[in-house]
mmCIF file of C-alpha atoms in Angstrom:
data_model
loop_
_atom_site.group_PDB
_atom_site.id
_atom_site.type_symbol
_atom_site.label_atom_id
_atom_site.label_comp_id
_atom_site.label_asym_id
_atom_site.label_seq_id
_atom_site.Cartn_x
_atom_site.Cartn_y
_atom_site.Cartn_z
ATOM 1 C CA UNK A 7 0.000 0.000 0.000
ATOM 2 C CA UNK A 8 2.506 2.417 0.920
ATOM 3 C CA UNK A 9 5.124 1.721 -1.793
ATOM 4 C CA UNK A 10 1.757 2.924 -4.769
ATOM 5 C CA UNK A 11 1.988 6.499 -2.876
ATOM 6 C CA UNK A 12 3.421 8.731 -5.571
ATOM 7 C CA UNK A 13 4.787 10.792 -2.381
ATOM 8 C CA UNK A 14 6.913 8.066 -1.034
ATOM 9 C CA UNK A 15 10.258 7.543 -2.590
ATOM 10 C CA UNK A 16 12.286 5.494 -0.033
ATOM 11 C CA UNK A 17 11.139 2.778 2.816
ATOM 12 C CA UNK A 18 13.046 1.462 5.434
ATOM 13 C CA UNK A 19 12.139 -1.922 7.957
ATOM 14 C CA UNK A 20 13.751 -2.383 10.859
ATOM 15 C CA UNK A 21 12.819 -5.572 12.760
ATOM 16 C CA UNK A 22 14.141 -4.418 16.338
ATOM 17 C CA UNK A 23 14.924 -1.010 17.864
ATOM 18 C CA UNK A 24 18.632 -0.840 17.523
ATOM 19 C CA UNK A 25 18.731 -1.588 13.560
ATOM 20 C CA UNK A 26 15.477 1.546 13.623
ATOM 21 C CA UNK A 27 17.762 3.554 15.588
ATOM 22 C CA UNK A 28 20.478 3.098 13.294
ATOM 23 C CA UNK A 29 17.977 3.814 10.170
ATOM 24 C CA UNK A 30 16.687 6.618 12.418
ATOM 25 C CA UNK A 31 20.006 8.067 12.696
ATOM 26 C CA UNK A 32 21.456 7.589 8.491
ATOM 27 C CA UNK A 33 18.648 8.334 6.593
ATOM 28 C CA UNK A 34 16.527 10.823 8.809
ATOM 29 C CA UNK A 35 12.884 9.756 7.925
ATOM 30 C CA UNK A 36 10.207 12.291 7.441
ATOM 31 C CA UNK A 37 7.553 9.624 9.016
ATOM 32 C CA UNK A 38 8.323 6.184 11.044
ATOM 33 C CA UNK A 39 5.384 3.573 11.521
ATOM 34 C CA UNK A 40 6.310 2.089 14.525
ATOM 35 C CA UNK A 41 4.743 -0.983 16.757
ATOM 36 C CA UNK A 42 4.510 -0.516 19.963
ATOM 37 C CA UNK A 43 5.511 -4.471 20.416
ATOM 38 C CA UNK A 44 8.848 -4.547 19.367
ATOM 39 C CA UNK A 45 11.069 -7.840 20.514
ATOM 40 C CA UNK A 46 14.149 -6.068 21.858
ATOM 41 C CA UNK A 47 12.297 -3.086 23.274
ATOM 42 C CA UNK A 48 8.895 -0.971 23.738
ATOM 43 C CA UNK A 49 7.945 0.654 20.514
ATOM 44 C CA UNK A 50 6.509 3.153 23.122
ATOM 45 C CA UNK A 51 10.003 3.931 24.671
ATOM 46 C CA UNK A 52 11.249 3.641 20.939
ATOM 47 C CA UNK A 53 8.969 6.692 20.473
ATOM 48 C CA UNK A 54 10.168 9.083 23.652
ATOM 49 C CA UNK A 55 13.985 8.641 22.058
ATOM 50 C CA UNK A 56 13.181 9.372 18.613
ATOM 51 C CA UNK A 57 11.215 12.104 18.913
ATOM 52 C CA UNK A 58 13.378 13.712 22.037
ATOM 53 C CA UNK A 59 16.279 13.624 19.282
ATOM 54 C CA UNK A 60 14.474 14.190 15.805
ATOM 55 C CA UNK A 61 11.155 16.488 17.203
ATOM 56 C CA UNK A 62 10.327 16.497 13.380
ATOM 57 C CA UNK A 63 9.788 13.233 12.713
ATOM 58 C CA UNK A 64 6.190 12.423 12.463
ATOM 59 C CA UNK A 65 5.228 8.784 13.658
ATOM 60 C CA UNK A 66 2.404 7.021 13.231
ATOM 61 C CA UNK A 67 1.912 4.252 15.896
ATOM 62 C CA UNK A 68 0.488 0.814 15.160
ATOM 63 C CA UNK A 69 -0.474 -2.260 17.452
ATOM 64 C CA UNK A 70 -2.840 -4.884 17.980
ATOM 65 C CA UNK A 71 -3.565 -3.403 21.595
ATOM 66 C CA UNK A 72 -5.313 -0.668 20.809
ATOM 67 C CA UNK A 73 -6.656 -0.100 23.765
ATOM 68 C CA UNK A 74 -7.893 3.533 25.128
ATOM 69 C CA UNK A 75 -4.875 3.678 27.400
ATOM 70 C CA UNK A 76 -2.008 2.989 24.636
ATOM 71 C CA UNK A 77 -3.645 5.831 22.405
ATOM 72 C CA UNK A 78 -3.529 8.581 25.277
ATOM 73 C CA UNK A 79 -0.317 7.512 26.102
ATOM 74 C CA UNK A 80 1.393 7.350 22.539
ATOM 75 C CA UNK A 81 -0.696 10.470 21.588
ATOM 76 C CA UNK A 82 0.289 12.586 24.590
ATOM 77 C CA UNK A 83 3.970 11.457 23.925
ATOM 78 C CA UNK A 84 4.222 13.026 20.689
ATOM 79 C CA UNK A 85 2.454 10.121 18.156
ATOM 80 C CA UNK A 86 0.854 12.047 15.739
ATOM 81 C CA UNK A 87 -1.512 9.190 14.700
ATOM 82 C CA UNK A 88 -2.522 6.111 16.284
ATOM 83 C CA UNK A 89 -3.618 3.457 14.401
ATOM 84 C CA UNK A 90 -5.275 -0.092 15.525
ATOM 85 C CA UNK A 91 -3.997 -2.889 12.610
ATOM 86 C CA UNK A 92 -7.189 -4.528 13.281
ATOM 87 C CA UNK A 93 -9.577 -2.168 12.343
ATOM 88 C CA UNK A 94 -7.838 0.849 10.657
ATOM 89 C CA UNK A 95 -5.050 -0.498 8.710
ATOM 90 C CA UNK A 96 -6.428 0.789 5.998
ATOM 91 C CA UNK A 97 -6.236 4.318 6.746
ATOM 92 C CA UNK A 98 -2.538 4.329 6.891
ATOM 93 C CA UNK A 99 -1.980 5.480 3.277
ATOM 94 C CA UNK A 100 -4.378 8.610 3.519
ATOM 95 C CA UNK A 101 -2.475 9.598 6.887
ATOM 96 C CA UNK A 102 0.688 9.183 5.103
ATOM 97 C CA UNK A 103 -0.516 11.503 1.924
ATOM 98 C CA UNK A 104 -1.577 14.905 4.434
ATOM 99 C CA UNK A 105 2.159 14.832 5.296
ATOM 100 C CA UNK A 106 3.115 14.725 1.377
#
């Protein structure tokens, strides 16, 4: 889905939060999708660094456990959307294009 946006030219996967950190740190992404399971780390924790280094990244937060507590908490951390894979995965590309 993402990779048919005419506004995105590059993508980058990390699988754990040091190889995102690295990416983080190289290519300086204008917008991270990020889990808030990760298996090395808290995606949530993963967002307070980022963000506390690169304020202008925007990140859109994903998880399964979308519950009303994670989306205050990601939200009032700096998230700028929060998205539940179950139910709103879809939405992800339109979010994407108001930052092109």
């Amino acid at each position: 889905m993402i990779r048919e946006l005419d506004c995105v030219s590059d993508i980058f996967i990390s699988y754990d939060c040091a190889t995102a950190l690295k990416n983080v740190e190289e290519q300086q992404p204008d917008m991270i999708l990020l889990d808030i399971h990760l298996p090395d780390r808290s995606g949530i924790e993963l967002l307070e660094q980022i963000l506390s280094t690169y304020p202008q990244i925007k990140i859109i937060m994903v998880t399964n456990k979308a519950s009303q507590y994670y989306r205050e908490l990601c939200l009032g951390l700096g998230a700028h959307h929060f998205i539940d894979k179950s139910k709103e995965f879809e939405m992800i590309p339109s979010i994407i294009e108001t930052y092109c």
